[in-house]
Amino acid sequence: MGCWAKLKSSGWVYPTAILSLYGFFANCRVAEPFLTPYLIGPRKNISEEVLTNYLFPIWTYSYLAFLFPVFLLTDFLRYKPLIIVQGFFLITNYILLCFVPGLPAMTFLQVNYAVVTSTEVAYFSYIYSVIPVENYQRATGYLRSAMLAGYTFGATLGQMLVSLAGLDYFYINTITLGIVSVAFLVSFWLPMPQTSMFFKGKKAAAVDCQQEGPQGEKDSVTDKDGEGSGKGKMEYNGSAGYCSRENVAAVVHLLWQSFRESYSSRHLFSFNIFFKSLRCFECPLALSPFRHLIYWSLWWALATAGYVQVFNYIQLMWDHIEPSATSSIYNGGVEAACSLVGAAAAFSVGYIKVTWVVWGKLTLGMFSAVGSGAVFLMAFTSSIWVCYVGYAIFKSCYMLLITITTFQIASNLSMECYALTFGINTFVALSLQTIITVTVVDEAALGLDIVTQFIIYGSYYAVISLLFLIRGTYTACVNKPCPRHTEAKEPECVEEVIAAERL
């Protein structure tokens, strides 16, 4: 009991440990790599065409519909309730898979799972509202590691149960139901955050007003540019209550301000100083910070849309090449290996010394080209093992690049701006994915077979790689290596940087 009390009073360790525990069990979905064989099999008896062109697109449409409302509701309810909701819907998801037959139930399953995926924003945002900023990096690493460990362990366990124990897919789903039920129970142990990012209640507003000064002034908090920040206004108006007209108006104002700061060069102040200092040394690195952020966000949205499509339909491709009803499958082992390889690629980013301003877009183009080749390989091969290798290459390239992209965007934005940028990029990616699904997959439109779909996905990634290769080559050619600065020009540079800091 003494150790438990010490853990709870440690500030950041307790919520990080509980949320990591939740992340492990919530992602330890033993049956997920075998979802398609289970749905096509005798217990559900759904055809591959119905699964491809009818059922799976419903998840995409539902996810798009839920994403933005859930994003606001997550902040309004202060994260923890939405994590509990995610755990509950995970349980519902596997109850439907295990015990409810029929196509209508599987249709509702797709909507149910859309709630699960849309509430992931609560898992990623919660920790930043309950721990000090100096612990952000360590806590984020622990949370990512917990998710990876859970997913890898679940996929490995599932593969062992299928290959070694010969367990039926139904029992694997019941085991997963028990594991996600543990995650649901763990979610109740999370401490409730006292404040949210955009919505502030009466209690938070009162505390903020006490911290503004000894005389209790109600002046808005000023930001580093000398202007009244939307966050400060939010704290003052919060005294009117959560759902008051003033509070809602202040939330809208803060969201708009965060959007402008996220996609404007004014907020990227340190970047401006950096580029001014480079120009002092006669370095032609004149890339606008605003354009720099836009390029990374553009790749994030475009590539994520294609990645999710491949991830959603890869099991159908595997089943097409080697039907699960007549052969052994190794979906779980492949997913576990891909997670480990992708994690190693993402982990290596921290040790790569690259001037991303110069070489970033070229890197995005080159690895996107490798990913495009891997998708084409999956589309044209008749060997399941070659398809497995192609998927591992594709997933590793994406995880490497999305880690670089996330770091480049997050390292120059405040927490509010980063969360909003993450939401906007995800929304754009999901919108693009919806367009692809409506056009290519949905039976109401083209309703293409799985091989043709993967050819289109490979072509889609080829276009992305071509765009960034062209732009990256141009940037690398224009921005030559900076010459060593001279003593005569150093005072001028220092003076310009000091002047920039005073703005």
PDB file of N, CA and C in Angstrom, residues 151-231:
ATOM      1  N   TYR A 151       0.213  -4.475 -29.114  1.00  0.00           N
ATOM      2  CA  TYR A 151      -0.136  -4.953 -30.447  1.00  0.00           C
ATOM      3  C   TYR A 151       0.751  -6.123 -30.864  1.00  0.00           C
ATOM      4  N   THR A 152       2.047  -6.012 -30.584  1.00  0.00           N
ATOM      5  CA  THR A 152       2.973  -7.083 -30.949  1.00  0.00           C
ATOM      6  C   THR A 152       2.674  -8.362 -30.169  1.00  0.00           C
ATOM      7  N   PHE A 153       2.435  -8.214 -28.864  1.00  0.00           N
ATOM      8  CA  PHE A 153       2.138  -9.384 -28.041  1.00  0.00           C
ATOM      9  C   PHE A 153       0.839 -10.043 -28.490  1.00  0.00           C
ATOM     10  N   GLY A 154      -0.179  -9.224 -28.782  1.00  0.00           N
ATOM     11  CA  GLY A 154      -1.455  -9.777 -29.219  1.00  0.00           C
ATOM     12  C   GLY A 154      -1.340 -10.521 -30.542  1.00  0.00           C
ATOM     13  N   ALA A 155      -0.623  -9.927 -31.508  1.00  0.00           N
ATOM     14  CA  ALA A 155      -0.464 -10.576 -32.809  1.00  0.00           C
ATOM     15  C   ALA A 155       0.336 -11.862 -32.691  1.00  0.00           C
ATOM     16  N   THR A 156       1.380 -11.834 -31.871  1.00  0.00           N
ATOM     17  CA  THR A 156       2.201 -13.033 -31.684  1.00  0.00           C
ATOM     18  C   THR A 156       1.410 -14.140 -30.996  1.00  0.00           C
ATOM     19  N   LEU A 157       0.657 -13.770 -29.953  1.00  0.00           N
ATOM     20  CA  LEU A 157      -0.160 -14.758 -29.251  1.00  0.00           C
ATOM     21  C   LEU A 157      -1.210 -15.359 -30.179  1.00  0.00           C
ATOM     22  N   GLY A 158      -1.834 -14.513 -30.984  1.00  0.00           N
ATOM     23  CA  GLY A 158      -2.832 -15.012 -31.921  1.00  0.00           C
ATOM     24  C   GLY A 158      -2.248 -15.997 -32.916  1.00  0.00           C
ATOM     25  N   GLN A 159      -1.057 -15.674 -33.428  1.00  0.00           N
ATOM     26  CA  GLN A 159      -0.418 -16.579 -34.387  1.00  0.00           C
ATOM     27  C   GLN A 159      -0.065 -17.916 -33.740  1.00  0.00           C
ATOM     28  N   MET A 160       0.403 -17.877 -32.498  1.00  0.00           N
ATOM     29  CA  MET A 160       0.740 -19.115 -31.797  1.00  0.00           C
ATOM     30  C   MET A 160      -0.505 -19.961 -31.540  1.00  0.00           C
ATOM     31  N   LEU A 161      -1.615 -19.314 -31.176  1.00  0.00           N
ATOM     32  CA  LEU A 161      -2.841 -20.060 -30.920  1.00  0.00           C
ATOM     33  C   LEU A 161      -3.400 -20.689 -32.186  1.00  0.00           C
ATOM     34  N   VAL A 162      -3.225 -19.999 -33.317  1.00  0.00           N
ATOM     35  CA  VAL A 162      -3.724 -20.539 -34.577  1.00  0.00           C
ATOM     36  C   VAL A 162      -2.808 -21.639 -35.110  1.00  0.00           C
ATOM     37  N   SER A 163      -1.499 -21.382 -35.133  1.00  0.00           N
ATOM     38  CA  SER A 163      -0.564 -22.305 -35.779  1.00  0.00           C
ATOM     39  C   SER A 163      -0.201 -23.497 -34.901  1.00  0.00           C
ATOM     40  N   LEU A 164       0.006 -23.261 -33.607  1.00  0.00           N
ATOM     41  CA  LEU A 164       0.474 -24.327 -32.715  1.00  0.00           C
ATOM     42  C   LEU A 164      -0.677 -25.048 -32.019  1.00  0.00           C
ATOM     43  N   ALA A 165      -1.656 -24.288 -31.518  1.00  0.00           N
ATOM     44  CA  ALA A 165      -2.765 -24.907 -30.796  1.00  0.00           C
ATOM     45  C   ALA A 165      -3.941 -25.243 -31.699  1.00  0.00           C
ATOM     46  N   GLY A 166      -3.960 -24.706 -32.915  1.00  0.00           N
ATOM     47  CA  GLY A 166      -5.069 -24.973 -33.829  1.00  0.00           C
ATOM     48  C   GLY A 166      -6.402 -24.472 -33.324  1.00  0.00           C
ATOM     49  N   LEU A 167      -6.387 -23.357 -32.602  1.00  0.00           N
ATOM     50  CA  LEU A 167      -7.599 -22.830 -31.987  1.00  0.00           C
ATOM     51  C   LEU A 167      -8.489 -22.166 -33.031  1.00  0.00           C
ATOM     52  N   ASP A 168      -9.795 -22.372 -32.879  1.00  0.00           N
ATOM     53  CA  ASP A 168     -10.760 -21.756 -33.781  1.00  0.00           C
ATOM     54  C   ASP A 168     -10.768 -20.240 -33.605  1.00  0.00           C
ATOM     55  N   TYR A 169     -11.065 -19.506 -34.696  1.00  0.00           N
ATOM     56  CA  TYR A 169     -11.080 -18.042 -34.632  1.00  0.00           C
ATOM     57  C   TYR A 169     -12.099 -17.518 -33.623  1.00  0.00           C
ATOM     58  N   PHE A 170     -13.185 -18.260 -33.396  1.00  0.00           N
ATOM     59  CA  PHE A 170     -14.190 -17.832 -32.424  1.00  0.00           C
ATOM     60  C   PHE A 170     -13.590 -17.710 -31.023  1.00  0.00           C
ATOM     61  N   TYR A 171     -12.804 -18.681 -30.632  1.00  0.00           N
ATOM     62  CA  TYR A 171     -12.211 -18.663 -29.292  1.00  0.00           C
ATOM     63  C   TYR A 171     -11.128 -17.583 -29.178  1.00  0.00           C
ATOM     64  N   ILE A 172     -10.468 -17.297 -30.279  1.00  0.00           N
ATOM     65  CA  ILE A 172      -9.491 -16.209 -30.261  1.00  0.00           C
ATOM     66  C   ILE A 172     -10.197 -14.872 -30.038  1.00  0.00           C
ATOM     67  N   ASN A 173     -11.383 -14.732 -30.621  1.00  0.00           N
ATOM     68  CA  ASN A 173     -12.160 -13.511 -30.392  1.00  0.00           C
ATOM     69  C   ASN A 173     -12.656 -13.410 -28.954  1.00  0.00           C
ATOM     70  N   THR A 174     -13.013 -14.544 -28.345  1.00  0.00           N
ATOM     71  CA  THR A 174     -13.442 -14.512 -26.944  1.00  0.00           C
ATOM     72  C   THR A 174     -12.269 -14.155 -26.019  1.00  0.00           C
ATOM     73  N   ILE A 175     -11.074 -14.637 -26.339  1.00  0.00           N
ATOM     74  CA  ILE A 175      -9.893 -14.255 -25.559  1.00  0.00           C
ATOM     75  C   ILE A 175      -9.646 -12.759 -25.670  1.00  0.00           C
ATOM     76  N   THR A 176      -9.795 -12.218 -26.879  1.00  0.00           N
ATOM     77  CA  THR A 176      -9.629 -10.776 -27.073  1.00  0.00           C
ATOM     78  C   THR A 176     -10.679 -10.005 -26.304  1.00  0.00           C
ATOM     79  N   LEU A 177     -11.892 -10.511 -26.256  1.00  0.00           N
ATOM     80  CA  LEU A 177     -12.957  -9.878 -25.477  1.00  0.00           C
ATOM     81  C   LEU A 177     -12.565  -9.767 -24.010  1.00  0.00           C
ATOM     82  N   GLY A 178     -11.978 -10.810 -23.469  1.00  0.00           N
ATOM     83  CA  GLY A 178     -11.529 -10.753 -22.074  1.00  0.00           C
ATOM     84  C   GLY A 178     -10.414  -9.751 -21.861  1.00  0.00           C
ATOM     85  N   ILE A 179      -9.486  -9.648 -22.815  1.00  0.00           N
ATOM     86  CA  ILE A 179      -8.356  -8.717 -22.665  1.00  0.00           C
ATOM     87  C   ILE A 179      -8.820  -7.266 -22.727  1.00  0.00           C
ATOM     88  N   VAL A 180      -9.697  -6.935 -23.689  1.00  0.00           N
ATOM     89  CA  VAL A 180     -10.161  -5.541 -23.786  1.00  0.00           C
ATOM     90  C   VAL A 180     -11.075  -5.190 -22.614  1.00  0.00           C
ATOM     91  N   SER A 181     -11.693  -6.198 -21.999  1.00  0.00           N
ATOM     92  CA  SER A 181     -12.486  -5.935 -20.786  1.00  0.00           C
ATOM     93  C   SER A 181     -11.576  -5.481 -19.643  1.00  0.00           C
ATOM     94  N   VAL A 182     -10.369  -6.047 -19.578  1.00  0.00           N
ATOM     95  CA  VAL A 182      -9.386  -5.591 -18.586  1.00  0.00           C
ATOM     96  C   VAL A 182      -9.011  -4.143 -18.846  1.00  0.00           C
ATOM     97  N   ALA A 183      -8.834  -3.771 -20.123  1.00  0.00           N
ATOM     98  CA  ALA A 183      -8.527  -2.386 -20.466  1.00  0.00           C
ATOM     99  C   ALA A 183      -9.636  -1.447 -20.011  1.00  0.00           C
ATOM    100  N   PHE A 184     -10.892  -1.866 -20.193  1.00  0.00           N
ATOM    101  CA  PHE A 184     -12.035  -1.058 -19.760  1.00  0.00           C
ATOM    102  C   PHE A 184     -12.002  -0.822 -18.252  1.00  0.00           C
ATOM    103  N   LEU A 185     -11.681  -1.833 -17.474  1.00  0.00           N
ATOM    104  CA  LEU A 185     -11.594  -1.691 -16.017  1.00  0.00           C
ATOM    105  C   LEU A 185     -10.433  -0.791 -15.611  1.00  0.00           C
ATOM    106  N   VAL A 186      -9.305  -0.933 -16.299  1.00  0.00           N
ATOM    107  CA  VAL A 186      -8.128  -0.106 -15.987  1.00  0.00           C
ATOM    108  C   VAL A 186      -8.414   1.374 -16.215  1.00  0.00           C
ATOM    109  N   SER A 187      -9.247   1.693 -17.214  1.00  0.00           N
ATOM    110  CA  SER A 187      -9.525   3.094 -17.545  1.00  0.00           C
ATOM    111  C   SER A 187     -10.153   3.856 -16.381  1.00  0.00           C
ATOM    112  N   PHE A 188     -10.854   3.165 -15.473  1.00  0.00           N
ATOM    113  CA  PHE A 188     -11.478   3.845 -14.332  1.00  0.00           C
ATOM    114  C   PHE A 188     -10.437   4.311 -13.314  1.00  0.00           C
ATOM    115  N   TRP A 189      -9.227   3.780 -13.349  1.00  0.00           N
ATOM    116  CA  TRP A 189      -8.180   4.163 -12.403  1.00  0.00           C
ATOM    117  C   TRP A 189      -7.486   5.470 -12.796  1.00  0.00           C
ATOM    118  N   LEU A 190      -7.750   5.939 -14.006  1.00  0.00           N
ATOM    119  CA  LEU A 190      -7.095   7.179 -14.449  1.00  0.00           C
ATOM    120  C   LEU A 190      -7.591   8.366 -13.632  1.00  0.00           C
ATOM    121  N   PRO A 191      -6.693   9.238 -13.194  1.00  0.00           N
ATOM    122  CA  PRO A 191      -7.142  10.452 -12.504  1.00  0.00           C
ATOM    123  C   PRO A 191      -7.842  11.386 -13.474  1.00  0.00           C
ATOM    124  N   MET A 192      -8.834  12.104 -12.981  1.00  0.00           N
ATOM    125  CA  MET A 192      -9.593  13.024 -13.831  1.00  0.00           C
ATOM    126  C   MET A 192      -8.827  14.327 -13.998  1.00  0.00           C
ATOM    127  N   PRO A 193      -8.537  14.757 -15.222  1.00  0.00           N
ATOM    128  CA  PRO A 193      -7.860  16.053 -15.427  1.00  0.00           C
ATOM    129  C   PRO A 193      -8.691  17.205 -14.873  1.00  0.00           C
ATOM    130  N   GLN A 194      -8.012  18.212 -14.342  1.00  0.00           N
ATOM    131  CA  GLN A 194      -8.693  19.365 -13.767  1.00  0.00           C
ATOM    132  C   GLN A 194      -9.068  20.399 -14.813  1.00  0.00           C
ATOM    133  N   THR A 195      -8.341  20.420 -15.915  1.00  0.00           N
ATOM    134  CA  THR A 195      -8.622  21.389 -16.983  1.00  0.00           C
ATOM    135  C   THR A 195      -8.577  20.702 -18.326  1.00  0.00           C
ATOM    136  N   SER A 196      -9.101  21.385 -19.326  1.00  0.00           N
ATOM    137  CA  SER A 196      -9.027  20.903 -20.693  1.00  0.00           C
ATOM    138  C   SER A 196      -8.284  21.924 -21.538  1.00  0.00           C
ATOM    139  N   MET A 197      -8.111  21.614 -22.801  1.00  0.00           N
ATOM    140  CA  MET A 197      -7.298  22.461 -23.657  1.00  0.00           C
ATOM    141  C   MET A 197      -8.043  23.723 -24.085  1.00  0.00           C
ATOM    142  N   PHE A 198      -9.312  23.583 -24.473  1.00  0.00           N
ATOM    143  CA  PHE A 198     -10.073  24.710 -24.979  1.00  0.00           C
ATOM    144  C   PHE A 198     -11.209  25.112 -24.044  1.00  0.00           C
ATOM    145  N   PHE A 199     -11.881  24.128 -23.410  1.00  0.00           N
ATOM    146  CA  PHE A 199     -12.994  24.419 -22.514  1.00  0.00           C
ATOM    147  C   PHE A 199     -12.489  24.563 -21.083  1.00  0.00           C
ATOM    148  N   LYS A 200     -12.935  25.616 -20.400  1.00  0.00           N
ATOM    149  CA  LYS A 200     -12.579  25.829 -18.999  1.00  0.00           C
ATOM    150  C   LYS A 200     -13.858  26.005 -18.183  1.00  0.00           C
ATOM    151  N   GLY A 201     -13.937  25.308 -17.082  1.00  0.00           N
ATOM    152  CA  GLY A 201     -15.096  25.433 -16.228  1.00  0.00           C
ATOM    153  C   GLY A 201     -14.929  26.510 -15.194  1.00  0.00           C
ATOM    154  N   LYS A 202     -15.879  26.630 -14.311  1.00  0.00           N
ATOM    155  CA  LYS A 202     -15.854  27.678 -13.281  1.00  0.00           C
ATOM    156  C   LYS A 202     -14.673  27.516 -12.352  1.00  0.00           C
ATOM    157  N   LYS A 203     -14.419  26.267 -11.915  1.00  0.00           N
ATOM    158  CA  LYS A 203     -13.343  26.045 -10.951  1.00  0.00           C
ATOM    159  C   LYS A 203     -11.994  26.414 -11.562  1.00  0.00           C
ATOM    160  N   ALA A 204     -11.771  25.988 -12.816  1.00  0.00           N
ATOM    161  CA  ALA A 204     -10.502  26.304 -13.467  1.00  0.00           C
ATOM    162  C   ALA A 204     -10.360  27.786 -13.673  1.00  0.00           C
ATOM    163  N   ALA A 205     -11.451  28.433 -14.034  1.00  0.00           N
ATOM    164  CA  ALA A 205     -11.380  29.865 -14.249  1.00  0.00           C
ATOM    165  C   ALA A 205     -11.051  30.596 -12.957  1.00  0.00           C
ATOM    166  N   ALA A 206     -11.641  30.135 -11.841  1.00  0.00           N
ATOM    167  CA  ALA A 206     -11.355  30.776 -10.560  1.00  0.00           C
ATOM    168  C   ALA A 206      -9.892  30.632 -10.174  1.00  0.00           C
ATOM    169  N   VAL A 207      -9.341  29.437 -10.408  1.00  0.00           N
ATOM    170  CA  VAL A 207      -7.930  29.218 -10.104  1.00  0.00           C
ATOM    171  C   VAL A 207      -7.061  30.104 -10.974  1.00  0.00           C
ATOM    172  N   ASP A 208      -7.406  30.200 -12.262  1.00  0.00           N
ATOM    173  CA  ASP A 208      -6.609  31.010 -13.168  1.00  0.00           C
ATOM    174  C   ASP A 208      -6.660  32.477 -12.786  1.00  0.00           C
ATOM    175  N   CYS A 209      -7.829  32.938 -12.341  1.00  0.00           N
ATOM    176  CA  CYS A 209      -7.951  34.341 -11.937  1.00  0.00           C
ATOM    177  C   CYS A 209      -7.101  34.630 -10.710  1.00  0.00           C
ATOM    178  N   GLN A 210      -7.002  33.655  -9.783  1.00  0.00           N
ATOM    179  CA  GLN A 210      -6.170  33.849  -8.595  1.00  0.00           C
ATOM    180  C   GLN A 210      -4.696  33.920  -8.960  1.00  0.00           C
ATOM    181  N   GLN A 211      -4.319  33.243 -10.034  1.00  0.00           N
ATOM    182  CA  GLN A 211      -2.921  33.218 -10.436  1.00  0.00           C
ATOM    183  C   GLN A 211      -2.522  34.425 -11.267  1.00  0.00           C
ATOM    184  N   GLU A 212      -3.520  35.246 -11.669  1.00  0.00           N
ATOM    185  CA  GLU A 212      -3.199  36.365 -12.529  1.00  0.00           C
ATOM    186  C   GLU A 212      -2.534  37.507 -11.780  1.00  0.00           C
ATOM    187  N   GLY A 213      -2.717  37.598 -10.485  1.00  0.00           N
ATOM    188  CA  GLY A 213      -2.079  38.678  -9.757  1.00  0.00           C
ATOM    189  C   GLY A 213      -2.618  38.795  -8.356  1.00  0.00           C
ATOM    190  N   PRO A 214      -1.908  39.474  -7.473  1.00  0.00           N
ATOM    191  CA  PRO A 214      -2.346  39.570  -6.093  1.00  0.00           C
ATOM    192  C   PRO A 214      -3.610  40.391  -5.926  1.00  0.00           C
ATOM    193  N   GLN A 215      -3.899  41.268  -6.883  1.00  0.00           N
ATOM    194  CA  GLN A 215      -5.087  42.095  -6.755  1.00  0.00           C
ATOM    195  C   GLN A 215      -6.289  41.468  -7.445  1.00  0.00           C
ATOM    196  N   GLY A 216      -6.073  40.290  -8.072  1.00  0.00           N
ATOM    197  CA  GLY A 216      -7.196  39.603  -8.714  1.00  0.00           C
ATOM    198  C   GLY A 216      -7.625  40.268  -9.996  1.00  0.00           C
ATOM    199  N   GLU A 217      -6.698  40.899 -10.741  1.00  0.00           N
ATOM    200  CA  GLU A 217      -7.065  41.549 -11.980  1.00  0.00           C
ATOM    201  C   GLU A 217      -7.642  40.527 -12.938  1.00  0.00           C
ATOM    202  N   LYS A 218      -8.500  40.977 -13.837  1.00  0.00           N
ATOM    203  CA  LYS A 218      -9.136  40.108 -14.806  1.00  0.00           C
ATOM    204  C   LYS A 218      -8.601  40.370 -16.201  1.00  0.00           C
ATOM    205  N   ASP A 219      -7.396  40.881 -16.248  1.00  0.00           N
ATOM    206  CA  ASP A 219      -6.793  41.094 -17.560  1.00  0.00           C
ATOM    207  C   ASP A 219      -6.479  39.763 -18.200  1.00  0.00           C
ATOM    208  N   SER A 220      -6.582  39.719 -19.501  1.00  0.00           N
ATOM    209  CA  SER A 220      -6.251  38.500 -20.231  1.00  0.00           C
ATOM    210  C   SER A 220      -4.768  38.254 -20.168  1.00  0.00           C
ATOM    211  N   VAL A 221      -4.423  36.968 -20.202  1.00  0.00           N
ATOM    212  CA  VAL A 221      -3.028  36.603 -20.247  1.00  0.00           C
ATOM    213  C   VAL A 221      -2.476  37.017 -21.595  1.00  0.00           C
ATOM    214  N   THR A 222      -1.325  37.616 -21.608  1.00  0.00           N
ATOM    215  CA  THR A 222      -0.727  38.050 -22.861  1.00  0.00           C
ATOM    216  C   THR A 222       0.278  37.043 -23.334  1.00  0.00           C
ATOM    217  N   ASP A 223       0.353  36.914 -24.636  1.00  0.00           N
ATOM    218  CA  ASP A 223       1.310  35.971 -25.203  1.00  0.00           C
ATOM    219  C   ASP A 223       2.610  36.679 -25.472  1.00  0.00           C
ATOM    220  N   LYS A 224       3.545  35.926 -26.069  1.00  0.00           N
ATOM    221  CA  LYS A 224       4.882  36.461 -26.250  1.00  0.00           C
ATOM    222  C   LYS A 224       4.931  37.559 -27.289  1.00  0.00           C
ATOM    223  N   ASP A 225       3.867  37.739 -28.073  1.00  0.00           N
ATOM    224  CA  ASP A 225       3.847  38.810 -29.044  1.00  0.00           C
ATOM    225  C   ASP A 225       3.182  40.058 -28.502  1.00  0.00           C
ATOM    226  N   GLY A 226       2.757  39.991 -27.249  1.00  0.00           N
ATOM    227  CA  GLY A 226       2.170  41.156 -26.633  1.00  0.00           C
ATOM    228  C   GLY A 226       0.680  41.276 -26.840  1.00  0.00           C
ATOM    229  N   GLU A 227       0.048  40.345 -27.516  1.00  0.00           N
ATOM    230  CA  GLU A 227      -1.380  40.396 -27.759  1.00  0.00           C
ATOM    231  C   GLU A 227      -2.104  39.528 -26.749  1.00  0.00           C
ATOM    232  N   GLY A 228      -3.368  39.865 -26.461  1.00  0.00           N
ATOM    233  CA  GLY A 228      -4.149  39.041 -25.556  1.00  0.00           C
ATOM    234  C   GLY A 228      -4.418  37.706 -26.183  1.00  0.00           C
ATOM    235  N   SER A 229      -4.068  36.666 -25.502  1.00  0.00           N
ATOM    236  CA  SER A 229      -4.227  35.328 -26.066  1.00  0.00           C
ATOM    237  C   SER A 229      -5.643  34.863 -25.903  1.00  0.00           C
ATOM    238  N   GLY A 230      -6.068  34.021 -26.844  1.00  0.00           N
ATOM    239  CA  GLY A 230      -7.395  33.434 -26.748  1.00  0.00           C
ATOM    240  C   GLY A 230      -7.519  32.574 -25.526  1.00  0.00           C
ATOM    241  N   LYS A 231      -6.413  31.966 -25.117  1.00  0.00           N
ATOM    242  CA  LYS A 231      -6.463  31.099 -23.936  1.00  0.00           C
ATOM    243  C   LYS A 231      -6.760  31.902 -22.694  1.00  0.00           C
TER     244      LYS A 231
END
